[in-house]
Tab-separated table of N, CA, C and O in Angstrom:
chain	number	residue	atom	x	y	z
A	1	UNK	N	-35.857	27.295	1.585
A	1	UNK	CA	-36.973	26.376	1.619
A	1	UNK	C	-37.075	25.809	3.037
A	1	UNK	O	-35.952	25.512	3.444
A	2	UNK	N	-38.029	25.563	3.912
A	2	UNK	CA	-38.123	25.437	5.022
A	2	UNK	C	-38.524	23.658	4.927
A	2	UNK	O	-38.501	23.031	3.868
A	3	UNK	N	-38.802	23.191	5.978
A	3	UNK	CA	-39.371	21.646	5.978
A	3	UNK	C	-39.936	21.129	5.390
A	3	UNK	O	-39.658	20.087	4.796
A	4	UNK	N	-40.962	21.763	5.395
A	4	UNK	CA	-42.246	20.996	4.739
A	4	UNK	C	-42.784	21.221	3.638
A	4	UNK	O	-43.793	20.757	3.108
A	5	UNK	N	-41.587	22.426	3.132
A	5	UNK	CA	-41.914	22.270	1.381
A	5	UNK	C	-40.706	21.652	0.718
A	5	UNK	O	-40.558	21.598	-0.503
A	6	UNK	N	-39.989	21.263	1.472
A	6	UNK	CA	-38.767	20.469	1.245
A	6	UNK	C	-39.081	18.781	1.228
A	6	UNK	O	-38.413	17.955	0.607
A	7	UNK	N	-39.966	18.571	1.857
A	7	UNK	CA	-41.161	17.359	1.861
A	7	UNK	C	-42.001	17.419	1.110
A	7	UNK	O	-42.404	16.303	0.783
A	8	UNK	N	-42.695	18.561	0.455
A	8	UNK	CA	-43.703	18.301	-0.576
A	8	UNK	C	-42.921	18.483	-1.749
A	8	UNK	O	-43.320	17.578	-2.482
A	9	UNK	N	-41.687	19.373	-2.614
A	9	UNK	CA	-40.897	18.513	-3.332
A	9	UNK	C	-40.458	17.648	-3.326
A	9	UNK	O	-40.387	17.295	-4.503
A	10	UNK	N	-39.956	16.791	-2.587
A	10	UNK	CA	-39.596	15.475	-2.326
A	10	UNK	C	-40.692	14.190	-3.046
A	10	UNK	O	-40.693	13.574	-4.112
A	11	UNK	N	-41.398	14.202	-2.060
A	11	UNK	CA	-43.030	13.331	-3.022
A	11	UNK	C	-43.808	14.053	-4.057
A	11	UNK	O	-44.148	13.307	-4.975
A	12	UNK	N	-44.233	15.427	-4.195
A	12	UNK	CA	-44.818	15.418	-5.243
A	12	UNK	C	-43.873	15.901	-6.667
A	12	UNK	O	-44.464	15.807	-7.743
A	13	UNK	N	-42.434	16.407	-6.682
A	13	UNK	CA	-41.490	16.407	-7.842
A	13	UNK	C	-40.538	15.689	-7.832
A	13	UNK	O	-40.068	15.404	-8.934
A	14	UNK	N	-40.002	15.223	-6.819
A	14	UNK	CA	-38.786	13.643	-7.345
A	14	UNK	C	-39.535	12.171	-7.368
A	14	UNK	O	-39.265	11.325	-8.221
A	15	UNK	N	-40.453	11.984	-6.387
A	15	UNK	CA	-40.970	10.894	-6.301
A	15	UNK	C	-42.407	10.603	-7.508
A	15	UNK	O	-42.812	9.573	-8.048
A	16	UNK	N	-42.761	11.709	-7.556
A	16	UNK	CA	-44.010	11.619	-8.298
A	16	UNK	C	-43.643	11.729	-10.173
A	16	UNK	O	-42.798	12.576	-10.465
A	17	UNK	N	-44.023	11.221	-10.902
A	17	UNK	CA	-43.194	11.504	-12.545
A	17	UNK	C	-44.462	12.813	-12.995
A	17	UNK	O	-45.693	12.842	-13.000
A	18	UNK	N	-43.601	13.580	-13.266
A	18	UNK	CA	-44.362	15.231	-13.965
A	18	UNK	C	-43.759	15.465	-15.177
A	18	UNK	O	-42.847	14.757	-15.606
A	19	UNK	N	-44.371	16.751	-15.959
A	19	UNK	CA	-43.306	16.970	-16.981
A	19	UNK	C	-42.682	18.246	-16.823
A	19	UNK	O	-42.255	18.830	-17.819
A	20	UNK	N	-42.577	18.772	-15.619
A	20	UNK	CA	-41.619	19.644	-15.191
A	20	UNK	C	-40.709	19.797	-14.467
A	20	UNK	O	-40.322	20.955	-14.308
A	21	UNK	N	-40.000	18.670	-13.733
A	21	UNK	CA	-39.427	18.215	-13.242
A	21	UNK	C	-38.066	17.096	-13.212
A	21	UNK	O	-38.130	16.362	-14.198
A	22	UNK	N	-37.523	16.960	-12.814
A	22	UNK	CA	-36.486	15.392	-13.055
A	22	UNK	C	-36.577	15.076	-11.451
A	22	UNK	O	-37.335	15.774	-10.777
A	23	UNK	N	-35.942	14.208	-10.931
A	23	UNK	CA	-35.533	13.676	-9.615
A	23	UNK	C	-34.323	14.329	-9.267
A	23	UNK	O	-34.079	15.023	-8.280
A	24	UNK	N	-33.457	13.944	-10.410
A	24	UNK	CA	-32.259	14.696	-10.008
A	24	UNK	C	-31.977	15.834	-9.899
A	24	UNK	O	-30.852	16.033	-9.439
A	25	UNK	N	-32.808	17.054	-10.248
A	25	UNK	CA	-32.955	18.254	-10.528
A	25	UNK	C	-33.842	18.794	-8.766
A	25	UNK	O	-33.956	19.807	-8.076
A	26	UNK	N	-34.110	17.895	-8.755
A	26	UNK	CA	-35.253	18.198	-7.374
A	26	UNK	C	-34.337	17.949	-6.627
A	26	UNK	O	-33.748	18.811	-5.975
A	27	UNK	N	-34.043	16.571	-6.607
A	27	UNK	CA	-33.369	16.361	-5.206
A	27	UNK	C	-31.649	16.847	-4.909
A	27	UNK	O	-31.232	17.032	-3.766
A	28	UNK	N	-30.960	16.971	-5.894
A	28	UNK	CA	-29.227	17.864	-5.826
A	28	UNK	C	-29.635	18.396	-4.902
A	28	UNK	O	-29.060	17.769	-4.012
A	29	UNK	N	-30.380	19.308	-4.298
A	29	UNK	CA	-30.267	20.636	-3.708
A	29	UNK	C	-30.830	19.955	-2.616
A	29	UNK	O	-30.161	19.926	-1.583
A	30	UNK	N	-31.891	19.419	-2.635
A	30	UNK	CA	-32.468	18.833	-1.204
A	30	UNK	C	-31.742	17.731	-0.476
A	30	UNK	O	-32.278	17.174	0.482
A	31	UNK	N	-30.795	17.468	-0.810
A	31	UNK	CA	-30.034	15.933	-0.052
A	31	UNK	C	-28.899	16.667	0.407
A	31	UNK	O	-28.329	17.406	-0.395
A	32	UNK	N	-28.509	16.575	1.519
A	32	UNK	CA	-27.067	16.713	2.105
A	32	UNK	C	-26.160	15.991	2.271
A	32	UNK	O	-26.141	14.923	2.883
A	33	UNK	N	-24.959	16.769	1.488
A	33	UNK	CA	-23.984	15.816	1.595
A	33	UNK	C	-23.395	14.762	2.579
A	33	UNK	O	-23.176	14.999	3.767
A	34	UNK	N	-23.193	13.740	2.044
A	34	UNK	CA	-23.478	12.379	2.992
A	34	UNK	C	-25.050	11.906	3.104
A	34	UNK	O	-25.111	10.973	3.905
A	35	UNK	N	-25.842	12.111	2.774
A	35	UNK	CA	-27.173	11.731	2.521
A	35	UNK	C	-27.104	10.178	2.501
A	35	UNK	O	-26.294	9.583	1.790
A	36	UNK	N	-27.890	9.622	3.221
A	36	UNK	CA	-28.286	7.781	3.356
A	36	UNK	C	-29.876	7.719	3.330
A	36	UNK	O	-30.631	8.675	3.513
A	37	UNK	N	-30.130	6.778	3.140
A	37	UNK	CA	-31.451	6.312	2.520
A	37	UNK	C	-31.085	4.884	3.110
A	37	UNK	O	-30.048	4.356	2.708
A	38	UNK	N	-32.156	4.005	4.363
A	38	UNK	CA	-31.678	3.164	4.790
A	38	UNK	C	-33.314	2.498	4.666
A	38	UNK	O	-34.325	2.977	5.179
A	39	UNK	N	-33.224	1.396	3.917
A	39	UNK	CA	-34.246	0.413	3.639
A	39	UNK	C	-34.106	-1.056	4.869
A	39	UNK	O	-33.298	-1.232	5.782
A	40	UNK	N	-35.046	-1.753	4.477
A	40	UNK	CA	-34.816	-3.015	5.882
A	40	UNK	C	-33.188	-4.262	5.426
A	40	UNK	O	-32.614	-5.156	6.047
A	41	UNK	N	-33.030	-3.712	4.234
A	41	UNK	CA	-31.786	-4.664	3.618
A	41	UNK	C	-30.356	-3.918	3.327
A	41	UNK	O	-29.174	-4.235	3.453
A	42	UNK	N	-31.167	-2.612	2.812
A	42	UNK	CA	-29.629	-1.901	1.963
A	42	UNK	C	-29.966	-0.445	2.387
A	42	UNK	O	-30.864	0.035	3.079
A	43	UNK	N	-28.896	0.084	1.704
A	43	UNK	CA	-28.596	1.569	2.244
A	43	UNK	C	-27.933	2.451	0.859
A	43	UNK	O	-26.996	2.180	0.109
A	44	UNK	N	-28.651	3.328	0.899
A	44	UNK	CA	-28.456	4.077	-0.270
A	44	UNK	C	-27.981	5.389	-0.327
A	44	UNK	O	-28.612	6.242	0.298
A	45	UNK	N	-26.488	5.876	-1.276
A	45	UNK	CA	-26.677	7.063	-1.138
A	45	UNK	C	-27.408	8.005	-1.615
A	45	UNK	O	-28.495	7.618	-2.046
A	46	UNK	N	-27.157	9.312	-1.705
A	46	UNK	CA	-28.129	10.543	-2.402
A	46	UNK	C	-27.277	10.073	-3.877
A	46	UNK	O	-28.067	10.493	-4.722
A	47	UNK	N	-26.453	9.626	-4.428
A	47	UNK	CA	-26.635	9.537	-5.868
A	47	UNK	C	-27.405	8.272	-6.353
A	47	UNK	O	-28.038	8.228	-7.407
A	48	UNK	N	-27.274	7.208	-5.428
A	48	UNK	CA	-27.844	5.930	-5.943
A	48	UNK	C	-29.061	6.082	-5.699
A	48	UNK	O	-29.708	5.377	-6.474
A	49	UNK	N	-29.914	6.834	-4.785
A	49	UNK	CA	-31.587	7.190	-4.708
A	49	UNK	C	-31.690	7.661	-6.172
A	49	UNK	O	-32.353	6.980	-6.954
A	50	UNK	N	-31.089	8.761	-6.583
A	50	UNK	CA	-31.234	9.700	-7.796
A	50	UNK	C	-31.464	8.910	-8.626
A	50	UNK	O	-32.519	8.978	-9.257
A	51	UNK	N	-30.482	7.873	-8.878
A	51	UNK	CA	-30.116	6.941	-9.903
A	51	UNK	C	-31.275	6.403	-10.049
A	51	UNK	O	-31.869	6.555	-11.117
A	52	UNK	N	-31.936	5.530	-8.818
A	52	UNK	CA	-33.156	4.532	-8.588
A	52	UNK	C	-34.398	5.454	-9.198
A	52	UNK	O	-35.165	4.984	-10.038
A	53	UNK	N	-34.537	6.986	-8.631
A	53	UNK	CA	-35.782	7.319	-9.141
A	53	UNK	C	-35.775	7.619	-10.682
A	53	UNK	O	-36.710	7.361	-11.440
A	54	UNK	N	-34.637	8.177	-11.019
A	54	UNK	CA	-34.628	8.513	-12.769
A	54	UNK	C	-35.436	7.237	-13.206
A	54	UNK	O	-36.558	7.365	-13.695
A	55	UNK	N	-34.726	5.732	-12.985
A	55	UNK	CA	-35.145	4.721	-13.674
A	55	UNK	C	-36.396	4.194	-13.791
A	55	UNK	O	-36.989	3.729	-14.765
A	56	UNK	N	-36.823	4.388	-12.232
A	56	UNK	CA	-38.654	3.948	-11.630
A	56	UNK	C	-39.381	5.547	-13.102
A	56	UNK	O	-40.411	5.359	-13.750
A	57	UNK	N	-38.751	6.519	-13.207
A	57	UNK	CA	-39.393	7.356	-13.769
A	57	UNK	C	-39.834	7.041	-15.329
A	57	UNK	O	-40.824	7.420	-15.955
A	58	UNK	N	-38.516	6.043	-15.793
A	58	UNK	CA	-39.067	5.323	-17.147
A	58	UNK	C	-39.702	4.015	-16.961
A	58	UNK	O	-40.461	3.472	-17.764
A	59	UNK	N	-39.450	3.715	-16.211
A	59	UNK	CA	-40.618	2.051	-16.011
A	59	UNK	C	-41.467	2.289	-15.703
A	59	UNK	O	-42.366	1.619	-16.212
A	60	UNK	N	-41.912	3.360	-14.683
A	60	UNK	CA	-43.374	3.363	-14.638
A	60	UNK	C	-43.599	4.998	-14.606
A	60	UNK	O	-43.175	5.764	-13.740
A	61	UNK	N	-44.480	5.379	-15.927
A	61	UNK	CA	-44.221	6.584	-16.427
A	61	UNK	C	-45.442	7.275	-15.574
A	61	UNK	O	-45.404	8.488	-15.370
A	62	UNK	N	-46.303	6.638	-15.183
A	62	UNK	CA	-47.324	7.271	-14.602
A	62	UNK	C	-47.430	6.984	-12.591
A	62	UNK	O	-48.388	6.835	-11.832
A	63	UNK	N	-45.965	7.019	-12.383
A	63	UNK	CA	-46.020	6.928	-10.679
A	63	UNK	C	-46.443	8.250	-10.046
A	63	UNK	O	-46.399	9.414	-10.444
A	64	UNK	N	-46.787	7.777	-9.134
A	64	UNK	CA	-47.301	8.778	-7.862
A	64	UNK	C	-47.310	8.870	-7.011
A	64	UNK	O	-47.584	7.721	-6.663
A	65	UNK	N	-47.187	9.569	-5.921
A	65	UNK	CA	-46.477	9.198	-4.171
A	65	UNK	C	-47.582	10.450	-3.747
A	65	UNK	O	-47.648	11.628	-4.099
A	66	UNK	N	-48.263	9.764	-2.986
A	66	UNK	CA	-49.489	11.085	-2.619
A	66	UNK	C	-49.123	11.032	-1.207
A	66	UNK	O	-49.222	9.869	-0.816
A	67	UNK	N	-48.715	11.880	-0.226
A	67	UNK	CA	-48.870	12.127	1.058
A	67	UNK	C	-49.836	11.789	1.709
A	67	UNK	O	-50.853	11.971	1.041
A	68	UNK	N	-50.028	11.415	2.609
A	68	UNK	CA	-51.600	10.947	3.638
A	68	UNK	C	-51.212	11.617	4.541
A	68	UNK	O	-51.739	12.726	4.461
A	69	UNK	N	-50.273	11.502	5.740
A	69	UNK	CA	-50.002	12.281	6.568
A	69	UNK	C	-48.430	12.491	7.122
A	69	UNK	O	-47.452	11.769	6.924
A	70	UNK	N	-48.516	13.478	7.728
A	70	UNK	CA	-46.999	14.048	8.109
A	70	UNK	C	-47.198	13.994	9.824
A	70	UNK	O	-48.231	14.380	10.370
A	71	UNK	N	-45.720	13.306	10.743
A	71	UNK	CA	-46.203	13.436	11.770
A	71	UNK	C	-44.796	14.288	12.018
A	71	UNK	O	-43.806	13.677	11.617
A	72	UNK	N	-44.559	15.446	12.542
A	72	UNK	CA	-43.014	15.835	12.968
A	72	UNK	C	-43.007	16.321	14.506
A	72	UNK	O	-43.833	16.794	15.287
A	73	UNK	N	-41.293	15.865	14.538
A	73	UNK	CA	-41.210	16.296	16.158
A	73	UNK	C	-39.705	16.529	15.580
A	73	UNK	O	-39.149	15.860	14.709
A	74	UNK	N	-39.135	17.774	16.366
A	74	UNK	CA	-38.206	18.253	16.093
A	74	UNK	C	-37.554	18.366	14.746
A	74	UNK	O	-38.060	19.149	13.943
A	75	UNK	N	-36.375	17.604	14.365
A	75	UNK	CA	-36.416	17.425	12.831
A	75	UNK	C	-36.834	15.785	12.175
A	75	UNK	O	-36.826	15.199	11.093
A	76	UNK	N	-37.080	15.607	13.175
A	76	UNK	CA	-38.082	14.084	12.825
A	76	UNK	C	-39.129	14.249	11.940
A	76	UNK	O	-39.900	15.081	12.418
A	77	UNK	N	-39.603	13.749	10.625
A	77	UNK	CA	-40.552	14.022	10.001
A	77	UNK	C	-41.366	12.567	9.505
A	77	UNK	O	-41.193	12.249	8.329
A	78	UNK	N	-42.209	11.711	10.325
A	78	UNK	CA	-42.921	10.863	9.513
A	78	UNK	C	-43.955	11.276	8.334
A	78	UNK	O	-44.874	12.095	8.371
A	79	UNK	N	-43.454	10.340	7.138
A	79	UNK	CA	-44.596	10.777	5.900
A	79	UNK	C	-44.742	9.352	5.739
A	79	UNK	O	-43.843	8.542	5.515
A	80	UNK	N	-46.612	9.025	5.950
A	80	UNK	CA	-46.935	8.127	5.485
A	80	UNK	C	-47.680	8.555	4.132
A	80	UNK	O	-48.405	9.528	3.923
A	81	UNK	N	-47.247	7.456	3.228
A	81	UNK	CA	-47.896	8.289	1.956
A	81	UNK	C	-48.022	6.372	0.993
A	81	UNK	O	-47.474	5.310	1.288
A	82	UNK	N	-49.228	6.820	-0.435
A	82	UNK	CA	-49.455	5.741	-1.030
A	82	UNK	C	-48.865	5.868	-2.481
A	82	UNK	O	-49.407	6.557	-3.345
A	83	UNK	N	-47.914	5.275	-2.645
A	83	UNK	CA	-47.202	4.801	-4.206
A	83	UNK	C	-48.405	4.071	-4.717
A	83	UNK	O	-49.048	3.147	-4.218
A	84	UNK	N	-48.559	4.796	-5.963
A	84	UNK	CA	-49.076	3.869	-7.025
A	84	UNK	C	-48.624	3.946	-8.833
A	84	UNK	O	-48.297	5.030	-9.316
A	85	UNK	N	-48.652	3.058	-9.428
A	85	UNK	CA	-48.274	3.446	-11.121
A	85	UNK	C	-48.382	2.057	-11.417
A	85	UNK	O	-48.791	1.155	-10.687
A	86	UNK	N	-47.861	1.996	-12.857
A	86	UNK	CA	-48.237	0.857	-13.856
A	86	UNK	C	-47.053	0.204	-14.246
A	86	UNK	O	-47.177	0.117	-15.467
A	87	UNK	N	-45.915	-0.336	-13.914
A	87	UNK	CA	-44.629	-0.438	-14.961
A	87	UNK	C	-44.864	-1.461	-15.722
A	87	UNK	O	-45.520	-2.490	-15.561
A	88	UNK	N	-44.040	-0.909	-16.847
A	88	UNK	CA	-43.528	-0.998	-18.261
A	88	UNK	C	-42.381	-2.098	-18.454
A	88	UNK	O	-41.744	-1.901	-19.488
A	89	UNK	N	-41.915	-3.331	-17.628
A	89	UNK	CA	-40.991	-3.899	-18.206
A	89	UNK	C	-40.524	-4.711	-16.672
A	89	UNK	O	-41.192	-4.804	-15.642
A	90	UNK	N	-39.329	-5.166	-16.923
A	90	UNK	CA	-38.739	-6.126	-16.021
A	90	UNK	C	-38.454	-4.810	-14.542
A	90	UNK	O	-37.576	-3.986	-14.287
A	91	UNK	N	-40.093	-5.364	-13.710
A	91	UNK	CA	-39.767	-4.610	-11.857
A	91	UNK	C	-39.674	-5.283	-11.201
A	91	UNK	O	-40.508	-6.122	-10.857
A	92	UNK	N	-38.440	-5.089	-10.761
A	92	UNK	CA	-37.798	-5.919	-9.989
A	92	UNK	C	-37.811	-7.680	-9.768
A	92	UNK	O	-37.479	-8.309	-8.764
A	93	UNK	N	-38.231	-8.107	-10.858
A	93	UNK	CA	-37.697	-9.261	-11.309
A	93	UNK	C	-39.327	-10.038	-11.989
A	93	UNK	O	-39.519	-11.195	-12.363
A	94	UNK	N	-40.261	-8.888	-11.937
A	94	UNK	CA	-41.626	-9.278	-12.104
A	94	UNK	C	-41.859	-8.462	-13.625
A	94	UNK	O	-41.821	-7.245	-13.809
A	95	UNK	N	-42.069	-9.371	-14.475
A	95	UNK	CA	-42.211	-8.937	-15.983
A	95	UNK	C	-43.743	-8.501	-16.186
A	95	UNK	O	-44.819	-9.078	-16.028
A	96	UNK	N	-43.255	-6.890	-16.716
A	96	UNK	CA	-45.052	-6.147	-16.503
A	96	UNK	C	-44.724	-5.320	-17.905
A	96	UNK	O	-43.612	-4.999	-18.326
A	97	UNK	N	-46.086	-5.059	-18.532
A	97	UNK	CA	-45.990	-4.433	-19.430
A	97	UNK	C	-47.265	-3.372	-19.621
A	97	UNK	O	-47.874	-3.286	-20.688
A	98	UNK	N	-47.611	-2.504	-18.335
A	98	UNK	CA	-48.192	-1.482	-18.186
A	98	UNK	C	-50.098	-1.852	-18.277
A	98	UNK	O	-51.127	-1.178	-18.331
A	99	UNK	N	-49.889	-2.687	-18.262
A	99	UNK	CA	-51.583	-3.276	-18.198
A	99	UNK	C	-52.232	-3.387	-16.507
A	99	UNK	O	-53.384	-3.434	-16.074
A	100	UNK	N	-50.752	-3.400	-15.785
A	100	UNK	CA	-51.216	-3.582	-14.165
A	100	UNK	C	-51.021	-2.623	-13.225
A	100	UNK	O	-49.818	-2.376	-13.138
A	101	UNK	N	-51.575	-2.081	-12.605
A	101	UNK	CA	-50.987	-1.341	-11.410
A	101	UNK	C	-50.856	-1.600	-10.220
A	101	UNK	O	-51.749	-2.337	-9.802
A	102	UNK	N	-49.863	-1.205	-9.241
A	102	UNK	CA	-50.451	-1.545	-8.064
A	102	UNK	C	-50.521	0.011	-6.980
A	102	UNK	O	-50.231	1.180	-7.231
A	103	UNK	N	-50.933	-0.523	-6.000
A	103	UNK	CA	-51.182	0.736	-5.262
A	103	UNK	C	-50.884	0.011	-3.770
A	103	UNK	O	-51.428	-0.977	-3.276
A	104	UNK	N	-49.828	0.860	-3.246
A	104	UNK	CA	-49.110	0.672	-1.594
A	104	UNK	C	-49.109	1.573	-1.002
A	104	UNK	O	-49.245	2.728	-1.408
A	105	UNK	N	-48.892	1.049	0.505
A	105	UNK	CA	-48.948	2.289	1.394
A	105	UNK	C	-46.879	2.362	1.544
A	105	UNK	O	-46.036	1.531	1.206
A	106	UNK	N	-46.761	3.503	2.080
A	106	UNK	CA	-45.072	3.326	2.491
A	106	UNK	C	-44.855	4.410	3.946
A	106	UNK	O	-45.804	5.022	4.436
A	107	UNK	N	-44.010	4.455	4.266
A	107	UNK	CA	-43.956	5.211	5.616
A	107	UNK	C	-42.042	5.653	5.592
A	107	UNK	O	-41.066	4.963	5.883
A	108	UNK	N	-42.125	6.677	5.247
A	108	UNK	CA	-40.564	7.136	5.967
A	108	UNK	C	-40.792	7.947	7.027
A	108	UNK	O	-41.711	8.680	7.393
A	109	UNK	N	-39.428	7.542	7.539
A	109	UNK	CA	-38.783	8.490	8.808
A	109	UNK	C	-37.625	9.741	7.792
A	109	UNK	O	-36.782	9.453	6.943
A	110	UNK	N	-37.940	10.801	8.195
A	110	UNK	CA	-36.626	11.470	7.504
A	110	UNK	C	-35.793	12.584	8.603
A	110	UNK	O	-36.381	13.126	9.539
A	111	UNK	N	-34.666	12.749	8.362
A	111	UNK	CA	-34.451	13.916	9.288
A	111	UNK	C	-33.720	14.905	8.498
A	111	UNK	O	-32.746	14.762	7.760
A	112	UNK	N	-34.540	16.147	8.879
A	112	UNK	CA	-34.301	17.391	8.023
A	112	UNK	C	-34.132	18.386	8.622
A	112	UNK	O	-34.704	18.670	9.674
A	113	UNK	N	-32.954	19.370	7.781
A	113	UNK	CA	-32.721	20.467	8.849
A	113	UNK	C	-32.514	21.351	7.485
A	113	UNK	O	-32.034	21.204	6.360
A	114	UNK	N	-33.198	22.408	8.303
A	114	UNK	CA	-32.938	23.564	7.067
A	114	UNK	C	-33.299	23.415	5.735
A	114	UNK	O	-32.612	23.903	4.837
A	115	UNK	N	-34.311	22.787	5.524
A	115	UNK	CA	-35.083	22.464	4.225
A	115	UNK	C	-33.835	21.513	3.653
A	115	UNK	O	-33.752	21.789	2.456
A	116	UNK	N	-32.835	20.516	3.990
A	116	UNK	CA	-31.514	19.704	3.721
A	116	UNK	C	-32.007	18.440	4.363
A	116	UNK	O	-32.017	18.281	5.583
A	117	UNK	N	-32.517	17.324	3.272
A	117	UNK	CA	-32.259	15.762	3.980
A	117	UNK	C	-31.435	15.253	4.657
A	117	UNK	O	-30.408	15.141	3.988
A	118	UNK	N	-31.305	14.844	5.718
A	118	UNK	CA	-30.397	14.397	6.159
A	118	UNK	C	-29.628	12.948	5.867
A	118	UNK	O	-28.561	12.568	5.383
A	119	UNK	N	-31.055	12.268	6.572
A	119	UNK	CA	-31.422	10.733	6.345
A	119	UNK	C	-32.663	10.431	6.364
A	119	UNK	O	-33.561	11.154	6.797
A	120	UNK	N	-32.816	9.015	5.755
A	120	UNK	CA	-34.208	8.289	5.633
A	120	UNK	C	-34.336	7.030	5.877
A	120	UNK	O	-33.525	6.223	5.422
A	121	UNK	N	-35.254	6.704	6.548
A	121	UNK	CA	-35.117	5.086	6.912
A	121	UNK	C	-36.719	5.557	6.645
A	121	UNK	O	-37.409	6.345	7.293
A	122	UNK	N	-37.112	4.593	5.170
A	122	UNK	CA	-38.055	3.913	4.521
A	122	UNK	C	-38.525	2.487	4.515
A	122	UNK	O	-37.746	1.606	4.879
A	123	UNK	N	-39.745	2.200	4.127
A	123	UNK	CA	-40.487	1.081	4.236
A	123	UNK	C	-41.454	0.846	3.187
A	123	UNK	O	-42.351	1.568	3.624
A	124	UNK	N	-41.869	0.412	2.235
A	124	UNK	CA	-42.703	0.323	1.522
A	124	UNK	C	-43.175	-1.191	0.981
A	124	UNK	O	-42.317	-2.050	0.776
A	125	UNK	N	-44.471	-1.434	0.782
A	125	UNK	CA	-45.066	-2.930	1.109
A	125	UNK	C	-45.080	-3.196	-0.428
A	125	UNK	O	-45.959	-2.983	-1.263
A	126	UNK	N	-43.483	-3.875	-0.569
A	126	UNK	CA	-43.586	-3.841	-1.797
A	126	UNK	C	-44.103	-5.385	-2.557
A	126	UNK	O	-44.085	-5.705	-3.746
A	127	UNK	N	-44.424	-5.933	-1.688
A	127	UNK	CA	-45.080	-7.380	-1.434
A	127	UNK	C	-45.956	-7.281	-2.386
A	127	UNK	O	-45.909	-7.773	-3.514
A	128	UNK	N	-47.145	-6.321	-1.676
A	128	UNK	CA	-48.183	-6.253	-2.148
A	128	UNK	C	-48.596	-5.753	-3.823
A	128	UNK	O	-49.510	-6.022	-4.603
A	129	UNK	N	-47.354	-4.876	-3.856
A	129	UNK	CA	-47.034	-4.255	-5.329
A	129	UNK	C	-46.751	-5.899	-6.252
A	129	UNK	O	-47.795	-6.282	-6.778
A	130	UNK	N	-46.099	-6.406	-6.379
A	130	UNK	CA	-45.805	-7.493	-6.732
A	130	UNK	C	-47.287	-9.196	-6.755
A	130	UNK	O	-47.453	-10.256	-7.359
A	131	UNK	N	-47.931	-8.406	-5.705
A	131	UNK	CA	-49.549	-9.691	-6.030
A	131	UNK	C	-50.200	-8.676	-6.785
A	131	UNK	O	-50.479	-9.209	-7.860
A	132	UNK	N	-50.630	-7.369	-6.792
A	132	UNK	CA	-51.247	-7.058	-7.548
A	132	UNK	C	-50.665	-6.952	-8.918
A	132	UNK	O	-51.442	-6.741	-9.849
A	133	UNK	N	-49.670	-7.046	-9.098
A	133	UNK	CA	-49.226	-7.212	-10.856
A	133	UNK	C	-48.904	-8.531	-11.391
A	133	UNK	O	-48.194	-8.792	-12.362
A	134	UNK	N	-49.437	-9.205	-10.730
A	134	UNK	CA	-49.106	-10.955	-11.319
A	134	UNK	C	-50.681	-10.863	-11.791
A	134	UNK	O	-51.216	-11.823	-12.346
């Protein structure tokens, strides 16, 4: 698998909820060992991402991560892309019961070699997710 279909599994079969797919099934093969996932607070490995998306996959059964654009330079790969879905229950400390959605923009940095994640330093405005479901 080369880059950039190693990026379009990424958002449209781990990140996105399908019924042919799992996260963990997608991503085993695409994360390299030692894999980090580095947010503006915490840092995640490739099992605790796994972990995080299985769960986002039952709270909000209808998520979606649509690509907008890809910028790459070497194995540098920016994907700005827009999360949107409805959750179903206690997100992240905001009690929803699928009547709301919200819709964000997010932006990772990833570095990939050989169709293999390396790392990710992500961003997503999850602010805004949180006014639109109140």
């Amino acid at each position: 698998m080369n880059n950039k279909e190693a990026i379009t599994s990424f958002y449209g079969k781990a990140l996105t909820v399908n019924s042919e797919t799992r996260p963990t099934e997608i991503l085993t093969p695409l994360l390299e060992n030692g894999y980090q996932s580095f947010g503006s607070i915490d840092t995640k490995s490739a099992k605790q991402l796994v972990q995080q998306l299985e769960f986002f996959w039952k709270l909000i059964p209808n998520l979606t991560w649509e690509i907008q654009e890809i910028i790459n330079e070497g194995d540098k790969y920016v994907v700005r892309s827009i999360a949107t879905g409805s959750p179903n229950g206690d997100f992240m400390g905001v009690a929803t019961d699928g009547s709301k959605s919200f819709k964000i923009m997010t932006t990772d940095i990833h570095t990939i070699k050989n169709g293999k994640f390396i790392d990710t330093f992500h961003l997503e405005d999850w602010p805004t997710a949180f006014k639109q479901l109140q």
